[in-house]
């Protein structure tokens, strides 16, 4: 009798993707994404697929983009035209989509599936740095931005087994702080390395501190409890993918910040890892920098 080898187990991740210009002006975060891909490869091997929830792919009900192939979508305007020459042609993951639908149905959640592809900039910009050969199948999951952090967490919980059973890397992509009216307050974007606004620093520090002690009650109710929550997130679609990624690993382990960075004075570029492998991943990333 042949016994199937166990799948690799990846910690789930949340990446702040920032401006599309990160694809051309890497700043601190582009090199981190490259390092993250190398470190995951060294520790876990190449993922068999990536399920990703991006702030820029949303719907009225959860929808999987289960096409057989993907291309980069240029869902932005007013940026350097060179961005539109960058490609990310990745395979899709239709078979994983069927498994996601089965798991979510067991949890009492309805998730639809469409046989179409397309990767918004919150997906292809970081993946182009992490896996530049575009050789990992990608399954975008459009989330419902009107649903609460608790509902997003429950969506993540429903797909918790994907990493262990299917070797999938579960990711959320957004921004830890995201208020474009602050970014463009002077009429144009400030320097990428502009000094951080105090409200942004306070919010990011609060988030890391509450994560470190697993204060899920405060995190899930962040709009009431976090300092400067509404200023940092007038709408919270860029933070909600954090909760999907967190739910995919549950409440037992503390979320771990694995990258701390900022652009344009108030656009947080922090990254988090979740689950039992989060601490060791953080240690490996820190060791690789030394």
Short mmCIF file of C-alpha atoms in Angstrom, two decimals:
data_model
loop_
_atom_site.label_atom_id
_atom_site.label_comp_id
_atom_site.label_asym_id
_atom_site.label_seq_id
_atom_site.Cartn_x
_atom_site.Cartn_y
_atom_site.Cartn_z
CA UNK A 1 0.00 0.00 0.00
CA UNK A 2 1.33 3.44 -0.91
CA UNK A 3 1.13 6.05 1.85
CA UNK A 4 0.89 9.63 0.65
CA UNK A 5 3.60 11.92 1.96
CA UNK A 6 2.36 14.62 4.33
CA UNK A 7 1.95 18.05 2.81
CA UNK A 8 4.16 20.94 3.88
CA UNK A 9 2.58 23.20 6.48
CA UNK A 10 3.00 26.93 5.92
CA UNK A 11 2.20 29.68 8.40
CA UNK A 12 -0.48 31.97 7.00
CA UNK A 13 0.67 35.49 6.15
CA UNK A 14 -0.57 39.05 5.88
CA UNK A 15 1.42 41.40 3.65
CA UNK A 16 0.94 45.14 3.32
CA UNK A 17 1.30 45.71 -0.42
CA UNK A 18 1.40 49.52 -0.50
CA UNK A 19 1.51 51.49 -3.74
CA UNK A 20 1.84 49.69 -7.10
CA UNK A 21 5.12 51.60 -7.40
CA UNK A 22 6.67 49.08 -5.01
CA UNK A 23 7.13 46.93 -8.11
CA UNK A 24 9.54 49.57 -9.47
CA UNK A 25 10.75 51.32 -6.30
CA UNK A 26 11.26 48.48 -3.86
CA UNK A 27 12.26 50.59 -0.84
CA UNK A 28 12.49 48.31 2.25
CA UNK A 29 9.58 46.03 1.48
CA UNK A 30 10.54 44.70 -1.95
CA UNK A 31 13.76 43.13 -0.62
CA UNK A 32 11.79 41.74 2.33
CA UNK A 33 9.35 40.00 -0.02
CA UNK A 34 12.27 38.50 -1.92
CA UNK A 35 13.80 37.30 1.33
CA UNK A 36 10.46 35.92 2.49
CA UNK A 37 10.11 33.82 -0.65
CA UNK A 38 13.64 32.44 -0.26
CA UNK A 39 13.11 31.69 3.43
CA UNK A 40 9.80 29.91 2.84
CA UNK A 41 11.43 27.85 0.10
CA UNK A 42 14.31 26.88 2.39
CA UNK A 43 12.08 25.99 5.34
CA UNK A 44 8.99 24.53 3.69
CA UNK A 45 9.68 24.09 -0.01
CA UNK A 46 7.62 25.63 -2.76
CA UNK A 47 3.88 25.92 -1.98
CA UNK A 48 1.63 23.71 -4.05
CA UNK A 49 -0.73 26.68 -4.37
CA UNK A 50 -1.37 30.12 -2.90
CA UNK A 51 -4.83 31.13 -1.73
CA UNK A 52 -4.85 34.91 -1.40
CA UNK A 53 -7.37 37.49 -0.22
CA UNK A 54 -6.58 40.99 -1.50
CA UNK A 55 -8.13 44.30 -0.51
CA UNK A 56 -8.63 45.04 -4.21
CA UNK A 57 -10.65 41.94 -5.12
CA UNK A 58 -14.00 42.19 -3.40
CA UNK A 59 -17.56 41.05 -4.09
CA UNK A 60 -21.03 40.97 -2.59
CA UNK A 61 -20.46 37.32 -1.65
CA UNK A 62 -17.17 35.41 -1.36
CA UNK A 63 -16.00 34.32 -4.83
CA UNK A 64 -13.05 32.21 -5.93
CA UNK A 65 -11.36 33.18 -9.20
CA UNK A 66 -10.73 29.62 -10.33
CA UNK A 67 -9.57 30.13 -13.88
CA UNK A 68 -6.77 27.94 -15.21
CA UNK A 69 -4.46 30.93 -15.87
CA UNK A 70 -3.95 34.42 -14.46
CA UNK A 71 -2.50 37.65 -15.77
CA UNK A 72 -1.66 40.87 -13.97
CA UNK A 73 -4.51 43.38 -13.78
CA UNK A 74 -3.48 47.04 -13.86
CA UNK A 75 -6.19 48.25 -11.49
CA UNK A 76 -4.78 51.74 -10.97
CA UNK A 77 -4.14 54.99 -12.76
CA UNK A 78 -1.80 57.94 -12.55
CA UNK A 79 1.33 55.89 -11.87
CA UNK A 80 4.49 55.34 -13.89
CA UNK A 81 3.44 53.84 -17.25
CA UNK A 82 6.27 51.31 -16.96
CA UNK A 83 4.10 49.40 -14.50
CA UNK A 84 1.84 48.30 -17.34
CA UNK A 85 4.74 46.53 -19.01
CA UNK A 86 5.26 44.26 -15.99
CA UNK A 87 3.68 40.83 -16.29
CA UNK A 88 2.80 38.06 -13.89
CA UNK A 89 1.33 35.11 -15.77
CA UNK A 90 0.67 32.48 -13.13
CA UNK A 91 -1.23 29.19 -13.25
CA UNK A 92 -4.61 29.01 -11.54
CA UNK A 93 -5.80 26.42 -9.02
CA UNK A 94 -9.24 25.11 -10.04
CA UNK A 95 -8.87 21.90 -8.04
CA UNK A 96 -8.04 23.83 -4.87
CA UNK A 97 -11.12 25.98 -5.46
CA UNK A 98 -13.29 22.88 -5.24
CA UNK A 99 -11.69 21.95 -1.93
CA UNK A 100 -12.22 25.47 -0.57
CA UNK A 101 -15.89 25.29 -1.50
CA UNK A 102 -16.25 21.95 0.28
CA UNK A 103 -14.56 23.23 3.43
CA UNK A 104 -16.55 26.44 3.61
CA UNK A 105 -19.80 24.58 2.97
CA UNK A 106 -19.04 22.37 5.99
CA UNK A 107 -18.68 25.55 8.03
CA UNK A 108 -22.04 26.82 6.79
CA UNK A 109 -20.52 29.44 4.49
CA UNK A 110 -21.39 29.87 0.82
CA UNK A 111 -18.41 30.59 -1.42
CA UNK A 112 -18.96 30.85 -5.15
CA UNK A 113 -16.47 29.96 -7.87
CA UNK A 114 -15.95 31.50 -11.31
CA UNK A 115 -13.81 30.01 -14.11
CA UNK A 116 -11.93 33.24 -14.69
CA UNK A 117 -8.54 34.65 -13.77
CA UNK A 118 -6.86 37.94 -12.97
CA UNK A 119 -4.50 39.20 -10.27
CA UNK A 120 -4.92 42.72 -8.89
CA UNK A 121 -1.83 44.71 -7.87
CA UNK A 122 -2.26 43.66 -4.23
CA UNK A 123 -1.52 40.13 -5.45
CA UNK A 124 0.92 40.33 -8.33
CA UNK A 125 3.19 43.03 -6.93
CA UNK A 126 4.27 41.04 -3.83
CA UNK A 127 4.12 37.65 -5.59
CA UNK A 128 6.34 38.94 -8.38
CA UNK A 129 9.01 39.55 -5.72
CA UNK A 130 8.40 36.36 -3.72
CA UNK A 131 8.03 33.94 -6.64
CA UNK A 132 9.38 35.75 -9.72
CA UNK A 133 9.08 32.71 -11.98
CA UNK A 134 5.27 32.71 -11.52
CA UNK A 135 5.42 28.95 -11.08
CA UNK A 136 3.05 28.60 -8.10
CA UNK A 137 -0.70 28.21 -8.81
CA UNK A 138 -2.70 31.12 -7.41
CA UNK A 139 -6.30 31.14 -6.20
CA UNK A 140 -7.69 34.62 -5.42
CA UNK A 141 -10.62 34.70 -3.01
CA UNK A 142 -12.77 37.83 -3.35
CA UNK A 143 -14.01 38.77 0.11
CA UNK A 144 -17.00 40.84 1.26
CA UNK A 145 -15.74 44.21 2.56
CA UNK A 146 -19.01 44.96 4.37
CA UNK A 147 -18.54 41.95 6.64
CA UNK A 148 -17.01 42.41 10.09
CA UNK A 149 -13.55 41.37 11.25
CA UNK A 150 -15.21 38.46 13.11
CA UNK A 151 -16.85 37.27 9.90
CA UNK A 152 -13.55 37.51 8.04
CA UNK A 153 -11.88 35.53 10.84
CA UNK A 154 -14.56 32.83 10.51
CA UNK A 155 -13.89 32.62 6.77
CA UNK A 156 -10.23 31.98 7.55
CA UNK A 157 -11.13 29.36 10.17
CA UNK A 158 -13.17 27.47 7.59
CA UNK A 159 -10.11 26.92 5.37
CA UNK A 160 -7.69 26.25 8.24
CA UNK A 161 -6.77 22.75 7.03
CA UNK A 162 -5.63 23.78 3.53
CA UNK A 163 -1.99 24.22 4.46
CA UNK A 164 -1.64 20.84 6.11
CA UNK A 165 -3.72 18.81 3.66
CA UNK A 166 -2.91 20.56 0.39
CA UNK A 167 0.42 22.31 0.94
CA UNK A 168 -1.26 25.67 0.35
CA UNK A 169 0.08 29.03 1.47
CA UNK A 170 -2.78 31.22 2.73
CA UNK A 171 -2.18 34.95 2.42
CA UNK A 172 -3.97 38.22 3.01
CA UNK A 173 -2.84 41.37 1.20
CA UNK A 174 -3.76 44.90 2.26
CA UNK A 175 -2.15 47.62 4.38
CA UNK A 176 -1.78 47.88 8.13
CA UNK A 177 -2.59 51.58 7.82
CA UNK A 178 -4.40 53.00 4.82
CA UNK A 179 -5.74 56.54 4.53
CA UNK A 180 -5.01 57.97 1.10
CA UNK A 181 -6.36 61.39 2.08
CA UNK A 182 -3.40 61.64 4.46
CA UNK A 183 -0.98 60.42 1.80
CA UNK A 184 -2.16 63.10 -0.66
CA UNK A 185 -2.91 65.80 1.92
CA UNK A 186 -0.33 68.13 0.38
CA UNK A 187 -1.74 67.75 -3.12
CA UNK A 188 0.77 65.12 -4.16
CA UNK A 189 2.48 62.08 -2.70
CA UNK A 190 5.16 62.96 -0.15
CA UNK A 191 8.63 61.40 -0.34
CA UNK A 192 8.53 57.64 0.10
CA UNK A 193 10.69 57.99 3.24
CA UNK A 194 8.69 60.87 4.76
CA UNK A 195 8.67 61.00 8.56
CA UNK A 196 5.87 58.93 10.07
CA UNK A 197 2.77 60.70 11.34
CA UNK A 198 2.31 60.19 15.11
CA UNK A 199 -1.17 58.67 14.65
CA UNK A 200 0.24 56.05 12.28
CA UNK A 201 3.07 55.13 14.66
CA UNK A 202 0.65 54.83 17.59
CA UNK A 203 -1.78 52.62 15.67
CA UNK A 204 0.93 50.31 14.33
CA UNK A 205 2.49 49.96 17.79
CA UNK A 206 -0.92 49.19 19.33
CA UNK A 207 -1.59 46.53 16.72
CA UNK A 208 1.73 44.80 17.32
CA UNK A 209 1.31 44.95 21.12
CA UNK A 210 -2.24 43.53 21.05
CA UNK A 211 -1.10 40.81 18.64
CA UNK A 212 1.82 39.82 20.85
CA UNK A 213 -0.50 39.04 23.78
CA UNK A 214 -3.26 37.45 21.65
CA UNK A 215 -5.79 40.09 22.57
CA UNK A 216 -8.29 38.90 20.01
CA UNK A 217 -11.15 40.78 21.65
CA UNK A 218 -9.39 44.10 21.11
CA UNK A 219 -8.15 43.25 17.61
CA UNK A 220 -11.55 42.11 16.39
CA UNK A 221 -13.10 45.26 17.87
CA UNK A 222 -10.25 47.48 16.71
CA UNK A 223 -12.50 50.20 15.28
CA UNK A 224 -13.72 50.91 18.80
CA UNK A 225 -10.58 50.09 20.78
CA UNK A 226 -7.53 50.97 18.69
CA UNK A 227 -6.12 54.51 18.90
CA UNK A 228 -6.69 56.52 15.70
CA UNK A 229 -8.53 53.56 14.12
CA UNK A 230 -10.85 55.63 11.95
CA UNK A 231 -8.07 57.99 10.95
CA UNK A 232 -5.85 55.11 9.85
CA UNK A 233 -8.71 53.21 8.20
CA UNK A 234 -11.62 55.45 7.12
CA UNK A 235 -12.82 52.25 5.44
CA UNK A 236 -11.30 49.00 6.53
CA UNK A 237 -11.07 46.90 3.36
CA UNK A 238 -7.26 47.07 3.51
CA UNK A 239 -7.12 45.60 7.03
CA UNK A 240 -9.84 42.93 6.70
CA UNK A 241 -7.58 40.43 4.86
CA UNK A 242 -5.45 40.38 8.05
CA UNK A 243 -8.35 38.69 9.83
CA UNK A 244 -8.82 36.05 7.14
CA UNK A 245 -5.15 35.10 7.38
CA UNK A 246 -5.33 35.12 11.19
CA UNK A 247 -8.44 32.93 11.20
CA UNK A 248 -6.66 30.38 9.02
CA UNK A 249 -4.44 29.61 12.04
CA UNK A 250 -6.93 30.20 14.87
CA UNK A 251 -6.50 31.89 18.23
CA UNK A 252 -3.99 29.62 19.98
CA UNK A 253 -0.80 31.27 18.73
CA UNK A 254 0.08 34.95 18.84
CA UNK A 255 0.33 36.79 15.51
CA UNK A 256 3.95 37.73 14.88
CA UNK A 257 5.06 40.86 13.07
CA UNK A 258 7.79 39.76 10.66
CA UNK A 259 8.36 43.07 8.89
CA UNK A 260 7.93 46.64 10.07
CA UNK A 261 8.12 49.43 7.51
CA UNK A 262 6.35 52.56 6.33
CA UNK A 263 6.01 54.56 3.14
CA UNK A 264 4.82 58.14 2.47
CA UNK A 265 4.52 58.97 6.15
CA UNK A 266 1.39 56.98 6.93
CA UNK A 267 1.08 53.93 4.66
CA UNK A 268 2.04 50.97 6.84
CA UNK A 269 3.96 48.17 5.14
CA UNK A 270 3.98 45.74 8.07
CA UNK A 271 3.77 41.97 7.51
CA UNK A 272 2.48 39.36 9.95
CA UNK A 273 2.73 35.59 10.22
CA UNK A 274 0.28 33.37 12.07
CA UNK A 275 0.22 29.94 13.64
CA UNK A 276 2.76 27.62 15.24
CA UNK A 277 5.40 28.38 12.61
CA UNK A 278 5.24 32.16 12.94
CA UNK A 279 7.98 32.53 15.56
CA UNK A 280 10.44 30.25 13.78
CA UNK A 281 9.78 32.05 10.49
CA UNK A 282 10.49 35.39 12.18
CA UNK A 283 13.72 34.00 13.62
CA UNK A 284 14.80 32.63 10.24
CA UNK A 285 14.13 35.98 8.57
CA UNK A 286 16.10 37.82 11.25
CA UNK A 287 18.98 35.34 10.98
CA UNK A 288 19.10 35.70 7.21
CA UNK A 289 19.61 39.46 7.62
CA UNK A 290 22.63 39.00 9.86
#
